Amino acid sequence: MGKRSRACGLMIGITAGFAVWGSASMPARTIPVENTQWEGTIRERSIEGSEIQETDFGRPDLRLHAVSAVLMDADSGRILYGKEEKTFRPMASTTKIMTCILALENGNPEEFCRFSPKAASQPKVHLGVPAGTEFRLQELLYSLMLESHNDSAVAIAEHIGGSVEGFASMMNQKARDIGCKNTWFITPNGLDAVSSMPDGSEKNHGTTAEDLAAILRYCIRDSPKKEAFLEITGTSGKTIADRSGRYSRYCGNHNALLTMMEGALTGKTGFTGGAGYSYVGALESEGRTFIIALLGSGWPPHKTYKWEDARTLLEYGKTCYHYRDVFEPEQSWSILVEGGKEPVRVPVSSRLREEERHLRLLVSDRDQVECCTRLPDRRRAPVRAGDVAGYRIYRLNGTVIAVYPLYLEASVEEWKFSSCLRMVMEIFWQKMPKKIKS
């Protein structure tokens, strides 16, 4: 079996594990572990020792103000803490992270966006320019993300999507592509809205804390425009002007996390009467990146509740979650192969290079990591070197996160009557006098 085949087998296994693990990742690939027809028993073993001691998978009560909240590991997409994280709720102006990333991916930052009467009529918070005013898309994105201007959001949506409805369709498709399970966009600015569905039902503009965190994860990790997104949302302030030079506005960043906590990368606030105060943001600390999402983190006059919740969640993540290499050293595995010339034990290995023998996970003392080896005691010939004989499976709190194929290191031919006859003929030929052979 060549290097390419081995690499493909390894990548399929690891990708499948992380697809199941991540809350916002691609659909899981099927790994034929449970249904493989093997003879003999399956050997399993858990990682033991001082590194992972707790078996309580429960989450602590952080006493958050938010009705829904999430702390996510940005690298894997794993939810580290959740409070009603799957409950659908209004999301207010946190909507604008999707508006921004779609504009960056689909628009030219130097193109001019014209404010239509619909855009110019949007309620506060707004840029407040009349219909017909033109701004470069790049500058409107600062207006959108720093000051959260509702009219700029509509002007951007109409420029990119042709209409608010067309842009909303793009938003919903992108949410599906990201892996969001319960998100529905109607407006580009996050104002509370309801749409009528084809079946006669009504659907509100909203999301879940889990989906909102996944959208920000896409913006800062997976999008081809992630650097531009981070540059815009990390800017403290910027002055923008329209094409004519008549209208000039200073946009100041309302994301207090940028100055409140060291390592803050990005974020977006939001508020409507239906949503309450909301927030989504990210922070980097000691090689770890945490994403938080807060929905309904208080209503007026409790405007600062979201910052209390943000600090609580992020301090919890920084204190409790650290990277650990949980890869277990390989053992001397072998399988008894029967049905050949004679029973023989065939060595089995993962064929991993030394640099591949690592599995870094962001875990806390509450997490439990298990490593089990799924390998049959025996197999029937014929077998070929490079055949997958079993798997090494890593689970985190019962969820598969990585799968490493195990390969046979030698071939064994099946011993049939024809094989026996061929051996007898070879021996007979070797014993035959040379004169007769000639």
C-alpha positions as a Markdown table, in Angstrom:
| # | Residue | x | y | z |
|---|---|---|---|---|
| 1 | Met | 0.0 | 0.0 | 0.0 |
| 2 | Gly | 1.5 | 3.3 | -1.0 |
| 3 | Lys | 2.1 | 6.5 | 1.0 |
| 4 | Arg | -0.8 | 8.2 | -0.8 |
| 5 | Ser | -3.3 | 5.4 | 0.2 |
| 6 | Arg | -2.1 | 5.5 | 3.8 |
| 7 | Ala | -2.4 | 9.3 | 4.0 |
| 8 | Cys | -5.9 | 9.1 | 2.6 |
| 9 | Gly | -6.9 | 6.5 | 5.2 |
| 10 | Leu | -5.5 | 8.6 | 8.0 |
| 11 | Met | -7.2 | 11.8 | 6.8 |
| 12 | Ile | -10.6 | 10.2 | 6.3 |
| 13 | Gly | -10.4 | 8.9 | 9.9 |
| 14 | Ile | -9.4 | 12.1 | 11.5 |
| 15 | Thr | -11.8 | 14.2 | 9.4 |
| 16 | Ala | -14.7 | 11.9 | 10.3 |
| 17 | Gly | -13.9 | 12.2 | 14.0 |
| 18 | Phe | -13.7 | 16.0 | 14.0 |
| 19 | Ala | -16.9 | 16.2 | 11.9 |
| 20 | Val | -18.8 | 14.4 | 14.6 |
| 21 | Trp | -17.1 | 16.5 | 17.3 |
| 22 | Gly | -17.5 | 20.0 | 15.9 |
| 23 | Ser | -20.8 | 21.6 | 16.3 |
| 24 | Ala | -20.6 | 23.4 | 13.0 |
| 25 | Ser | -18.5 | 21.2 | 10.9 |
| 26 | Met | -19.2 | 19.2 | 7.8 |
| 27 | Pro | -21.4 | 16.0 | 7.9 |
| 28 | Ala | -19.7 | 13.0 | 9.4 |
| 29 | Arg | -18.2 | 10.4 | 7.1 |
| 30 | Thr | -19.1 | 6.8 | 7.8 |
| 31 | Ile | -16.2 | 4.8 | 9.3 |
| 32 | Pro | -16.8 | 1.0 | 9.1 |
| 33 | Val | -15.9 | 0.2 | 12.7 |
| 34 | Glu | -19.1 | -1.2 | 14.2 |
| 35 | Asn | -20.3 | -3.3 | 11.3 |
| 36 | Thr | -17.0 | -4.9 | 10.2 |
| 37 | Gln | -17.3 | -8.7 | 10.4 |
| 38 | Trp | -14.4 | -9.8 | 12.5 |
| 39 | Glu | -13.6 | -13.1 | 14.3 |
| 40 | Gly | -12.6 | -13.0 | 17.9 |
| 41 | Thr | -12.8 | -10.3 | 20.5 |
| 42 | Ile | -12.3 | -6.5 | 20.4 |
| 43 | Arg | -9.8 | -5.0 | 22.8 |
| 44 | Glu | -10.6 | -1.7 | 24.4 |
| 45 | Arg | -8.7 | 0.5 | 26.8 |
| 46 | Ser | -9.2 | 3.9 | 28.4 |
| 47 | Ile | -6.5 | 6.5 | 29.0 |
| 48 | Glu | -5.8 | 6.5 | 32.7 |
| 49 | Gly | -3.6 | 8.5 | 34.9 |
| 50 | Ser | -3.3 | 12.0 | 36.3 |
| 51 | Glu | -4.0 | 14.0 | 33.1 |
| 52 | Ile | -7.7 | 13.2 | 32.9 |
| 53 | Gln | -9.4 | 12.4 | 36.2 |
| 54 | Glu | -12.9 | 13.8 | 36.2 |
| 55 | Thr | -15.7 | 11.8 | 34.8 |
| 56 | Asp | -18.4 | 14.4 | 35.4 |
| 57 | Phe | -19.4 | 15.8 | 32.0 |
| 58 | Gly | -21.8 | 18.3 | 33.6 |
| 59 | Arg | -21.3 | 22.0 | 33.0 |
| 60 | Pro | -20.9 | 24.5 | 35.9 |
| 61 | Asp | -23.5 | 27.1 | 36.6 |
| 62 | Leu | -21.7 | 30.3 | 35.7 |
| 63 | Arg | -24.7 | 32.5 | 36.7 |
| 64 | Leu | -25.0 | 34.3 | 33.4 |
| 65 | His | -27.5 | 37.0 | 32.7 |
| 66 | Ala | -27.9 | 35.8 | 29.1 |
| 67 | Val | -30.9 | 33.5 | 28.4 |
| 68 | Ser | -28.7 | 31.7 | 25.8 |
| 69 | Ala | -24.9 | 31.5 | 25.8 |
| 70 | Val | -22.0 | 29.6 | 24.3 |
| 71 | Leu | -18.3 | 29.3 | 24.8 |
| 72 | Met | -16.7 | 27.6 | 21.7 |
| 73 | Asp | -13.2 | 26.4 | 20.9 |
| 74 | Ala | -12.5 | 28.2 | 17.6 |
| 75 | Asp | -10.0 | 25.6 | 16.4 |
| 76 | Ser | -12.3 | 22.6 | 16.6 |
| 77 | Gly | -15.8 | 24.2 | 16.9 |
| 78 | Arg | -16.4 | 22.2 | 20.1 |
| 79 | Ile | -18.9 | 23.7 | 22.5 |
| 80 | Leu | -17.0 | 24.1 | 25.8 |
| 81 | Tyr | -20.0 | 25.6 | 27.7 |
| 82 | Gly | -23.6 | 26.1 | 26.7 |
| 83 | Lys | -26.8 | 27.5 | 28.2 |
| 84 | Glu | -29.9 | 26.9 | 26.1 |
| 85 | Glu | -27.5 | 27.0 | 23.2 |
| 86 | Lys | -29.9 | 25.4 | 20.8 |
| 87 | Thr | -32.9 | 27.6 | 21.6 |
| 88 | Phe | -34.0 | 29.8 | 18.7 |
| 89 | Arg | -34.0 | 33.5 | 19.6 |
| 90 | Pro | -33.8 | 37.0 | 18.0 |
| 91 | Met | -30.2 | 38.1 | 17.3 |
| 92 | Ala | -30.4 | 41.8 | 16.7 |
| 93 | Ser | -27.3 | 43.4 | 15.2 |
| 94 | Thr | -25.1 | 40.4 | 15.6 |
| 95 | Thr | -26.7 | 39.6 | 12.3 |
| 96 | Lys | -24.2 | 42.1 | 10.7 |
| 97 | Ile | -21.3 | 39.7 | 11.0 |
| 98 | Met | -23.0 | 37.7 | 8.2 |
| 99 | Thr | -23.7 | 40.8 | 6.2 |
| 100 | Cys | -20.1 | 41.8 | 6.5 |
| 101 | Ile | -18.5 | 38.5 | 5.5 |
| 102 | Leu | -20.9 | 38.1 | 2.5 |
| 103 | Ala | -20.1 | 41.6 | 1.3 |
| 104 | Leu | -16.3 | 40.9 | 1.6 |
| 105 | Glu | -16.6 | 37.6 | -0.2 |
| 106 | Asn | -18.9 | 38.8 | -3.0 |
| 107 | Gly | -18.2 | 42.5 | -3.5 |
| 108 | Asn | -15.5 | 44.8 | -4.7 |
| 109 | Pro | -14.4 | 47.1 | -1.8 |
| 110 | Glu | -13.7 | 50.0 | -4.2 |
| 111 | Glu | -17.2 | 49.9 | -5.8 |
| 112 | Phe | -19.7 | 52.6 | -4.7 |
| 113 | Cys | -23.0 | 51.6 | -3.0 |
| 114 | Arg | -26.0 | 54.0 | -3.6 |
| 115 | Phe | -28.4 | 54.5 | -0.8 |
| 116 | Ser | -32.0 | 53.8 | -2.0 |
| 117 | Pro | -35.0 | 55.3 | -0.4 |
| 118 | Lys | -35.5 | 52.1 | 1.5 |
| 119 | Ala | -32.0 | 52.2 | 2.8 |
| 120 | Ala | -32.2 | 55.9 | 3.7 |
| 121 | Ser | -35.4 | 55.3 | 5.7 |
| 122 | Gln | -34.0 | 52.8 | 8.1 |
| 123 | Pro | -34.4 | 53.6 | 11.8 |
| 124 | Lys | -31.6 | 54.5 | 14.2 |
| 125 | Val | -28.9 | 53.6 | 14.7 |
| 126 | His | -28.2 | 54.9 | 11.2 |
| 127 | Leu | -25.6 | 56.8 | 9.1 |
| 128 | Gly | -28.4 | 59.3 | 8.3 |
| 129 | Val | -27.7 | 60.3 | 4.7 |
| 130 | Pro | -30.3 | 61.0 | 2.0 |
| 131 | Ala | -31.3 | 58.6 | -0.8 |
| 132 | Gly | -28.8 | 58.8 | -3.7 |
| 133 | Thr | -25.7 | 59.2 | -1.5 |
| 134 | Glu | -22.9 | 57.0 | -2.5 |
| 135 | Phe | -20.1 | 55.4 | -0.4 |
| 136 | Arg | -17.4 | 53.0 | -1.2 |
| 137 | Leu | -18.3 | 49.5 | 0.0 |
| 138 | Gln | -15.1 | 49.4 | 2.1 |
| 139 | Glu | -16.1 | 52.4 | 4.0 |
| 140 | Leu | -19.7 | 51.3 | 4.5 |
| 141 | Leu | -18.3 | 48.1 | 6.1 |
| 142 | Tyr | -16.8 | 50.2 | 8.9 |
| 143 | Ser | -20.1 | 52.0 | 9.3 |
| 144 | Leu | -21.8 | 48.6 | 9.5 |
| 145 | Met | -19.4 | 46.9 | 12.0 |
| 146 | Leu | -18.2 | 49.8 | 14.2 |
| 147 | Glu | -21.3 | 52.0 | 14.6 |
| 148 | Ser | -23.9 | 49.3 | 13.6 |
| 149 | His | -25.7 | 51.6 | 11.1 |
| 150 | Asn | -28.9 | 50.0 | 9.9 |
| 151 | Asp | -29.1 | 52.1 | 6.7 |
| 152 | Ser | -25.6 | 51.0 | 5.7 |
| 153 | Ala | -26.6 | 47.4 | 6.1 |
| 154 | Val | -29.5 | 47.8 | 3.7 |
| 155 | Ala | -27.4 | 49.7 | 1.2 |
| 156 | Ile | -24.8 | 46.9 | 1.3 |
| 157 | Ala | -27.5 | 44.2 | 0.9 |
| 158 | Glu | -29.0 | 45.9 | -2.1 |
| 159 | His | -25.6 | 46.4 | -3.8 |
| 160 | Ile | -24.5 | 42.8 | -3.3 |
| 161 | Gly | -27.8 | 40.9 | -3.5 |
| 162 | Gly | -29.9 | 43.2 | -5.8 |
| 163 | Ser | -32.5 | 43.5 | -3.0 |
| 164 | Val | -32.9 | 42.9 | 0.7 |
| 165 | Glu | -34.8 | 39.7 | -0.2 |
| 166 | Gly | -32.1 | 38.5 | -2.5 |
| 167 | Phe | -29.4 | 39.2 | 0.0 |
| 168 | Ala | -31.4 | 37.4 | 2.7 |
| 169 | Ser | -31.4 | 34.4 | 0.5 |
| 170 | Met | -27.6 | 34.5 | 0.2 |
| 171 | Met | -27.4 | 34.8 | 4.0 |
| 172 | Asn | -29.5 | 31.8 | 4.5 |
| 173 | Gln | -27.6 | 29.7 | 2.0 |
| 174 | Lys | -24.3 | 30.7 | 3.6 |
| 175 | Ala | -25.7 | 29.7 | 7.0 |
| 176 | Arg | -26.6 | 26.3 | 5.6 |
| 177 | Asp | -23.1 | 26.0 | 4.1 |
| 178 | Ile | -21.5 | 26.8 | 7.4 |
| 179 | Gly | -23.6 | 24.1 | 9.1 |
| 180 | Cys | -26.1 | 26.2 | 11.0 |
| 181 | Lys | -29.1 | 24.1 | 12.0 |
| 182 | Asn | -31.6 | 26.7 | 13.3 |
| 183 | Thr | -30.9 | 30.1 | 11.8 |
| 184 | Trp | -33.1 | 32.3 | 9.6 |
| 185 | Phe | -32.2 | 35.7 | 8.2 |
| 186 | Ile | -34.8 | 38.2 | 6.9 |
| 187 | Thr | -33.0 | 41.5 | 7.3 |
| 188 | Pro | -29.3 | 42.4 | 6.8 |
| 189 | Asn | -29.3 | 44.6 | 9.9 |
| 190 | Gly | -31.0 | 42.4 | 12.5 |
| 191 | Leu | -34.1 | 44.4 | 13.1 |
| 192 | Asp | -36.9 | 42.2 | 14.4 |
| 193 | Ala | -38.8 | 40.7 | 11.5 |
| 194 | Val | -41.2 | 37.9 | 10.5 |
| 195 | Ser | -41.5 | 36.2 | 7.2 |
| 196 | Ser | -44.4 | 34.1 | 5.8 |
| 197 | Met | -43.4 | 30.7 | 4.7 |
| 198 | Pro | -44.9 | 28.7 | 1.7 |
| 199 | Asp | -46.8 | 26.5 | 4.0 |
| 200 | Gly | -48.6 | 29.4 | 5.6 |
| 201 | Ser | -46.5 | 29.5 | 8.8 |
| 202 | Glu | -44.5 | 32.4 | 10.0 |
| 203 | Lys | -40.8 | 32.4 | 10.8 |
| 204 | Asn | -38.9 | 35.0 | 12.8 |
| 205 | His | -35.5 | 36.5 | 12.1 |
| 206 | Gly | -33.2 | 34.7 | 14.6 |
| 207 | Thr | -30.6 | 32.1 | 15.4 |
| 208 | Thr | -29.2 | 30.1 | 18.3 |
| 209 | Ala | -26.2 | 30.8 | 20.4 |
| 210 | Glu | -24.6 | 27.7 | 19.0 |
| 211 | Asp | -25.2 | 28.8 | 15.4 |
| 212 | Leu | -24.1 | 32.4 | 16.0 |
| 213 | Ala | -20.8 | 31.2 | 17.4 |
| 214 | Ala | -20.4 | 29.0 | 14.4 |
| 215 | Ile | -20.9 | 31.9 | 12.0 |
| 216 | Leu | -18.2 | 34.0 | 13.7 |
| 217 | Arg | -15.9 | 30.9 | 13.7 |
| 218 | Tyr | -16.4 | 30.9 | 9.9 |
| 219 | Cys | -15.7 | 34.6 | 9.7 |
| 220 | Ile | -12.3 | 34.4 | 11.5 |
| 221 | Arg | -11.2 | 30.9 | 10.6 |
| 222 | Asp | -12.5 | 29.6 | 7.3 |
| 223 | Ser | -13.5 | 32.5 | 5.2 |
| 224 | Pro | -11.1 | 33.5 | 2.4 |
| 225 | Lys | -11.7 | 37.1 | 3.6 |
| 226 | Lys | -11.0 | 36.4 | 7.3 |
| 227 | Glu | -8.1 | 38.8 | 7.5 |
| 228 | Ala | -10.2 | 41.7 | 6.1 |
| 229 | Phe | -13.0 | 40.8 | 8.5 |
| 230 | Leu | -10.6 | 40.9 | 11.5 |
| 231 | Glu | -9.0 | 44.2 | 10.3 |
| 232 | Ile | -12.4 | 46.0 | 10.0 |
| 233 | Thr | -13.8 | 44.7 | 13.3 |
| 234 | Gly | -10.6 | 45.2 | 15.2 |
| 235 | Thr | -10.3 | 48.9 | 14.2 |
| 236 | Ser | -11.0 | 51.4 | 17.1 |
| 237 | Gly | -12.3 | 54.1 | 14.8 |
| 238 | Lys | -12.4 | 55.4 | 11.3 |
| 239 | Thr | -13.6 | 58.5 | 9.4 |
| 240 | Ile | -15.5 | 57.8 | 6.2 |
| 241 | Ala | -16.8 | 60.2 | 3.5 |
| 242 | Asp | -19.2 | 59.8 | 0.6 |
| 243 | Arg | -18.3 | 60.2 | -3.1 |
| 244 | Ser | -19.1 | 63.9 | -3.3 |
| 245 | Gly | -17.3 | 64.7 | 0.0 |
| 246 | Arg | -20.4 | 66.3 | 1.4 |
| 247 | Tyr | -21.1 | 63.8 | 4.1 |
| 248 | Ser | -18.3 | 62.7 | 6.5 |
| 249 | Arg | -18.8 | 60.6 | 9.5 |
| 250 | Tyr | -16.6 | 59.3 | 12.3 |
| 251 | Cys | -17.2 | 55.6 | 13.2 |
| 252 | Gly | -16.1 | 54.5 | 16.6 |
| 253 | Asn | -16.0 | 50.8 | 17.6 |
| 254 | His | -18.6 | 49.9 | 20.2 |
| 255 | Asn | -17.0 | 46.6 | 21.0 |
| 256 | Ala | -15.8 | 47.2 | 24.6 |
| 257 | Leu | -14.1 | 43.8 | 24.7 |
| 258 | Leu | -11.3 | 45.1 | 22.6 |
| 259 | Thr | -10.1 | 47.3 | 25.4 |
| 260 | Met | -11.6 | 45.3 | 28.3 |
| 261 | Met | -9.6 | 42.1 | 27.9 |
| 262 | Glu | -6.2 | 41.4 | 26.5 |
| 263 | Gly | -6.2 | 39.3 | 23.4 |
| 264 | Ala | -9.7 | 40.3 | 22.2 |
| 265 | Leu | -9.9 | 39.9 | 18.4 |
| 266 | Thr | -13.3 | 40.8 | 17.2 |
| 267 | Gly | -16.9 | 41.2 | 18.1 |
| 268 | Lys | -20.3 | 42.6 | 17.4 |
| 269 | Thr | -23.0 | 44.0 | 19.8 |
| 270 | Gly | -26.7 | 44.1 | 19.2 |
| 271 | Phe | -30.0 | 45.3 | 20.7 |
| 272 | Thr | -33.7 | 45.3 | 19.8 |
| 273 | Gly | -36.7 | 45.2 | 22.1 |
| 274 | Gly | -37.4 | 41.6 | 21.2 |
| 275 | Ala | -33.8 | 40.4 | 21.4 |
| 276 | Gly | -32.5 | 42.3 | 24.3 |
| 277 | Tyr | -28.8 | 42.9 | 24.4 |
| 278 | Ser | -26.7 | 40.4 | 22.4 |
| 279 | Tyr | -23.0 | 39.9 | 21.7 |
| 280 | Val | -20.7 | 37.7 | 19.7 |
| 281 | Gly | -16.9 | 37.9 | 20.0 |
| 282 | Ala | -13.6 | 36.1 | 20.0 |
| 283 | Leu | -10.4 | 36.3 | 22.2 |
| 284 | Glu | -7.0 | 34.7 | 21.8 |
| 285 | Ser | -5.0 | 33.6 | 24.8 |
| 286 | Glu | -1.8 | 31.4 | 25.0 |
| 287 | Gly | -2.4 | 29.8 | 21.6 |
| 288 | Arg | -6.1 | 29.2 | 22.3 |
| 289 | Thr | -9.0 | 31.0 | 20.6 |
| 290 | Phe | -12.3 | 31.3 | 22.3 |
| 291 | Ile | -15.6 | 32.4 | 20.8 |
| 292 | Ile | -18.6 | 33.5 | 22.8 |
| 293 | Ala | -22.2 | 34.2 | 21.8 |
| 294 | Leu | -24.8 | 35.8 | 24.1 |
| 295 | Leu | -28.5 | 36.2 | 23.3 |
| 296 | Gly | -30.9 | 38.1 | 25.6 |
| 297 | Ser | -28.1 | 39.3 | 28.0 |
| 298 | Gly | -30.4 | 41.7 | 29.8 |
| 299 | Trp | -32.8 | 44.4 | 28.7 |
| 300 | Pro | -32.7 | 48.1 | 29.5 |
| 301 | Pro | -31.4 | 49.5 | 31.8 |
| 302 | His | -28.9 | 46.6 | 32.1 |
| 303 | Lys | -26.7 | 47.5 | 29.1 |
| 304 | Thr | -23.5 | 46.3 | 30.8 |
| 305 | Tyr | -24.8 | 42.7 | 31.5 |
| 306 | Lys | -23.4 | 41.5 | 28.3 |
| 307 | Trp | -19.9 | 42.6 | 29.2 |
| 308 | Glu | -20.2 | 40.9 | 32.6 |
| 309 | Asp | -21.3 | 37.7 | 30.8 |
| 310 | Ala | -18.5 | 38.0 | 28.3 |
| 311 | Arg | -15.8 | 38.3 | 31.0 |
| 312 | Thr | -17.3 | 35.4 | 32.9 |
| 313 | Leu | -17.3 | 33.1 | 30.0 |
| 314 | Leu | -13.9 | 34.0 | 28.7 |
| 315 | Glu | -12.2 | 33.8 | 32.1 |
| 316 | Tyr | -13.8 | 30.4 | 32.6 |
| 317 | Gly | -12.4 | 29.2 | 29.3 |
| 318 | Lys | -8.9 | 30.7 | 30.0 |
| 319 | Thr | -8.8 | 29.2 | 33.4 |
| 320 | Cys | -10.2 | 25.7 | 32.8 |
| 321 | Tyr | -9.2 | 24.8 | 29.2 |
| 322 | His | -5.7 | 24.0 | 28.1 |
| 323 | Tyr | -4.1 | 22.0 | 25.2 |
| 324 | Arg | -2.9 | 18.5 | 26.0 |
| 325 | Asp | -1.4 | 15.9 | 23.7 |
| 326 | Val | -3.5 | 12.8 | 24.4 |
| 327 | Phe | -2.0 | 10.5 | 21.8 |
| 328 | Glu | -1.2 | 7.1 | 23.3 |
| 329 | Pro | 2.0 | 5.3 | 22.4 |
| 330 | Glu | 1.5 | 2.4 | 20.0 |
| 331 | Gln | 1.7 | -1.2 | 21.2 |
| 332 | Ser | 3.0 | -4.3 | 19.4 |
| 333 | Trp | -0.2 | -5.4 | 17.8 |
| 334 | Ser | -0.6 | -8.6 | 15.7 |
| 335 | Ile | -3.4 | -10.7 | 14.3 |
| 336 | Leu | -3.5 | -14.5 | 13.9 |
| 337 | Val | -4.1 | -15.3 | 10.3 |
| 338 | Glu | -5.5 | -18.7 | 9.6 |
| 339 | Gly | -6.2 | -20.5 | 6.4 |
| 340 | Gly | -2.7 | -20.2 | 5.0 |
| 341 | Lys | 0.0 | -22.8 | 4.8 |
| 342 | Glu | 0.1 | -22.6 | 8.5 |
| 343 | Pro | -1.3 | -20.2 | 11.2 |
| 344 | Val | 0.9 | -17.1 | 11.5 |
| 345 | Arg | 0.8 | -13.9 | 13.5 |
| 346 | Val | 0.9 | -10.8 | 11.2 |
| 347 | Pro | 2.1 | -7.5 | 12.7 |
| 348 | Val | -0.3 | -4.6 | 12.6 |
| 349 | Ser | 0.6 | -0.8 | 12.8 |
| 350 | Ser | -0.8 | 2.6 | 12.1 |
| 351 | Arg | 2.1 | 3.5 | 9.8 |
| 352 | Leu | 2.2 | 6.9 | 11.3 |
| 353 | Arg | 5.3 | 9.0 | 11.0 |
| 354 | Glu | 6.8 | 10.3 | 14.3 |
| 355 | Glu | 5.5 | 13.8 | 13.6 |
| 356 | Glu | 2.0 | 12.4 | 13.1 |
| 357 | Arg | 1.9 | 10.8 | 16.5 |
| 358 | His | 0.2 | 13.7 | 18.2 |
| 359 | Leu | -3.4 | 14.6 | 19.1 |
| 360 | Arg | -3.7 | 18.0 | 20.8 |
| 361 | Leu | -7.0 | 18.6 | 22.4 |
| 362 | Leu | -8.3 | 21.6 | 24.3 |
| 363 | Val | -9.7 | 20.0 | 27.4 |
| 364 | Ser | -10.5 | 20.7 | 31.0 |
| 365 | Asp | -10.3 | 18.5 | 34.1 |
| 366 | Arg | -14.0 | 17.7 | 33.6 |
| 367 | Asp | -13.3 | 16.0 | 30.2 |
| 368 | Gln | -12.7 | 12.3 | 29.8 |
| 369 | Val | -10.6 | 11.1 | 26.9 |
| 370 | Glu | -10.8 | 7.4 | 25.9 |
| 371 | Cys | -8.6 | 5.5 | 23.4 |
| 372 | Cys | -9.7 | 2.1 | 22.3 |
| 373 | Thr | -8.3 | -0.3 | 19.7 |
| 374 | Arg | -10.8 | -2.1 | 17.5 |
| 375 | Leu | -8.8 | -5.1 | 16.3 |
| 376 | Pro | -9.9 | -8.7 | 15.7 |
| 377 | Asp | -8.0 | -11.6 | 17.3 |
| 378 | Arg | -7.9 | -13.5 | 14.0 |
| 379 | Arg | -8.6 | -13.3 | 10.2 |
| 380 | Arg | -8.8 | -15.8 | 7.4 |
| 381 | Ala | -6.4 | -15.8 | 4.5 |
| 382 | Pro | -5.9 | -14.4 | 2.0 |
| 383 | Val | -4.8 | -11.0 | 3.4 |
| 384 | Arg | -2.5 | -8.4 | 1.8 |
| 385 | Ala | 0.0 | -6.1 | 3.4 |
| 386 | Gly | -1.6 | -2.7 | 3.6 |
| 387 | Asp | -5.1 | -4.0 | 4.2 |
| 388 | Val | -7.0 | -2.2 | 7.0 |
| 389 | Ala | -7.2 | -4.6 | 9.9 |
| 390 | Gly | -8.8 | -2.4 | 12.5 |
| 391 | Tyr | -8.9 | 1.1 | 14.0 |
| 392 | Arg | -7.7 | 3.1 | 16.9 |
| 393 | Ile | -10.5 | 5.4 | 18.1 |
| 394 | Tyr | -10.3 | 8.4 | 20.3 |
| 395 | Arg | -13.4 | 9.7 | 22.1 |
| 396 | Leu | -13.9 | 12.9 | 24.1 |
| 397 | Asn | -16.7 | 12.6 | 26.6 |
| 398 | Gly | -18.1 | 9.7 | 24.5 |
| 399 | Thr | -17.9 | 11.4 | 21.1 |
| 400 | Val | -15.6 | 10.2 | 18.5 |
| 401 | Ile | -13.0 | 12.8 | 17.6 |
| 402 | Ala | -10.3 | 10.9 | 15.7 |
| 403 | Val | -10.0 | 7.5 | 14.0 |
| 404 | Tyr | -6.6 | 6.0 | 12.9 |
| 405 | Pro | -6.7 | 3.0 | 10.6 |
| 406 | Leu | -4.4 | 0.0 | 11.5 |
| 407 | Tyr | -2.8 | -1.8 | 8.6 |
| 408 | Leu | -1.5 | -5.4 | 8.1 |
| 409 | Glu | 2.3 | -5.5 | 7.6 |
| 410 | Ala | 2.5 | -8.8 | 5.6 |
| 411 | Ser | 0.6 | -10.8 | 3.1 |
| 412 | Val | -0.7 | -14.4 | 3.6 |
| 413 | Glu | -1.9 | -16.5 | 0.7 |
| 414 | Glu | -4.9 | -18.8 | 1.1 |
| 415 | Trp | -3.9 | -22.4 | 1.3 |
| 416 | Lys | -6.1 | -24.4 | -1.2 |
| 417 | Phe | -5.8 | -27.8 | -2.8 |
| 418 | Ser | -4.3 | -26.2 | -5.9 |
| 419 | Ser | -1.7 | -24.5 | -3.6 |
| 420 | Cys | -0.8 | -27.9 | -2.1 |
| 421 | Leu | -0.6 | -29.6 | -5.5 |
| 422 | Arg | 1.6 | -26.8 | -6.7 |
| 423 | Met | 4.0 | -27.2 | -3.8 |
| 424 | Val | 4.1 | -31.0 | -4.3 |
| 425 | Met | 4.9 | -30.5 | -8.0 |
| 426 | Glu | 7.7 | -28.0 | -7.1 |
| 427 | Ile | 9.3 | -30.4 | -4.7 |
| 428 | Phe | 9.0 | -33.3 | -7.2 |
| 429 | Trp | 10.6 | -31.1 | -9.9 |
| 430 | Gln | 13.4 | -30.2 | -7.5 |
| 431 | Lys | 14.1 | -33.9 | -6.6 |
| 432 | Met | 13.9 | -35.0 | -10.2 |
| 433 | Pro | 17.3 | -36.1 | -11.8 |
| 434 | Lys | 18.8 | -33.6 | -14.2 |
| 435 | Lys | 18.9 | -36.1 | -17.0 |
| 436 | Ile | 15.1 | -36.6 | -16.9 |
| 437 | Lys | 14.5 | -32.8 | -16.7 |
| 438 | Ser | 16.6 | -32.4 | -19.8 |
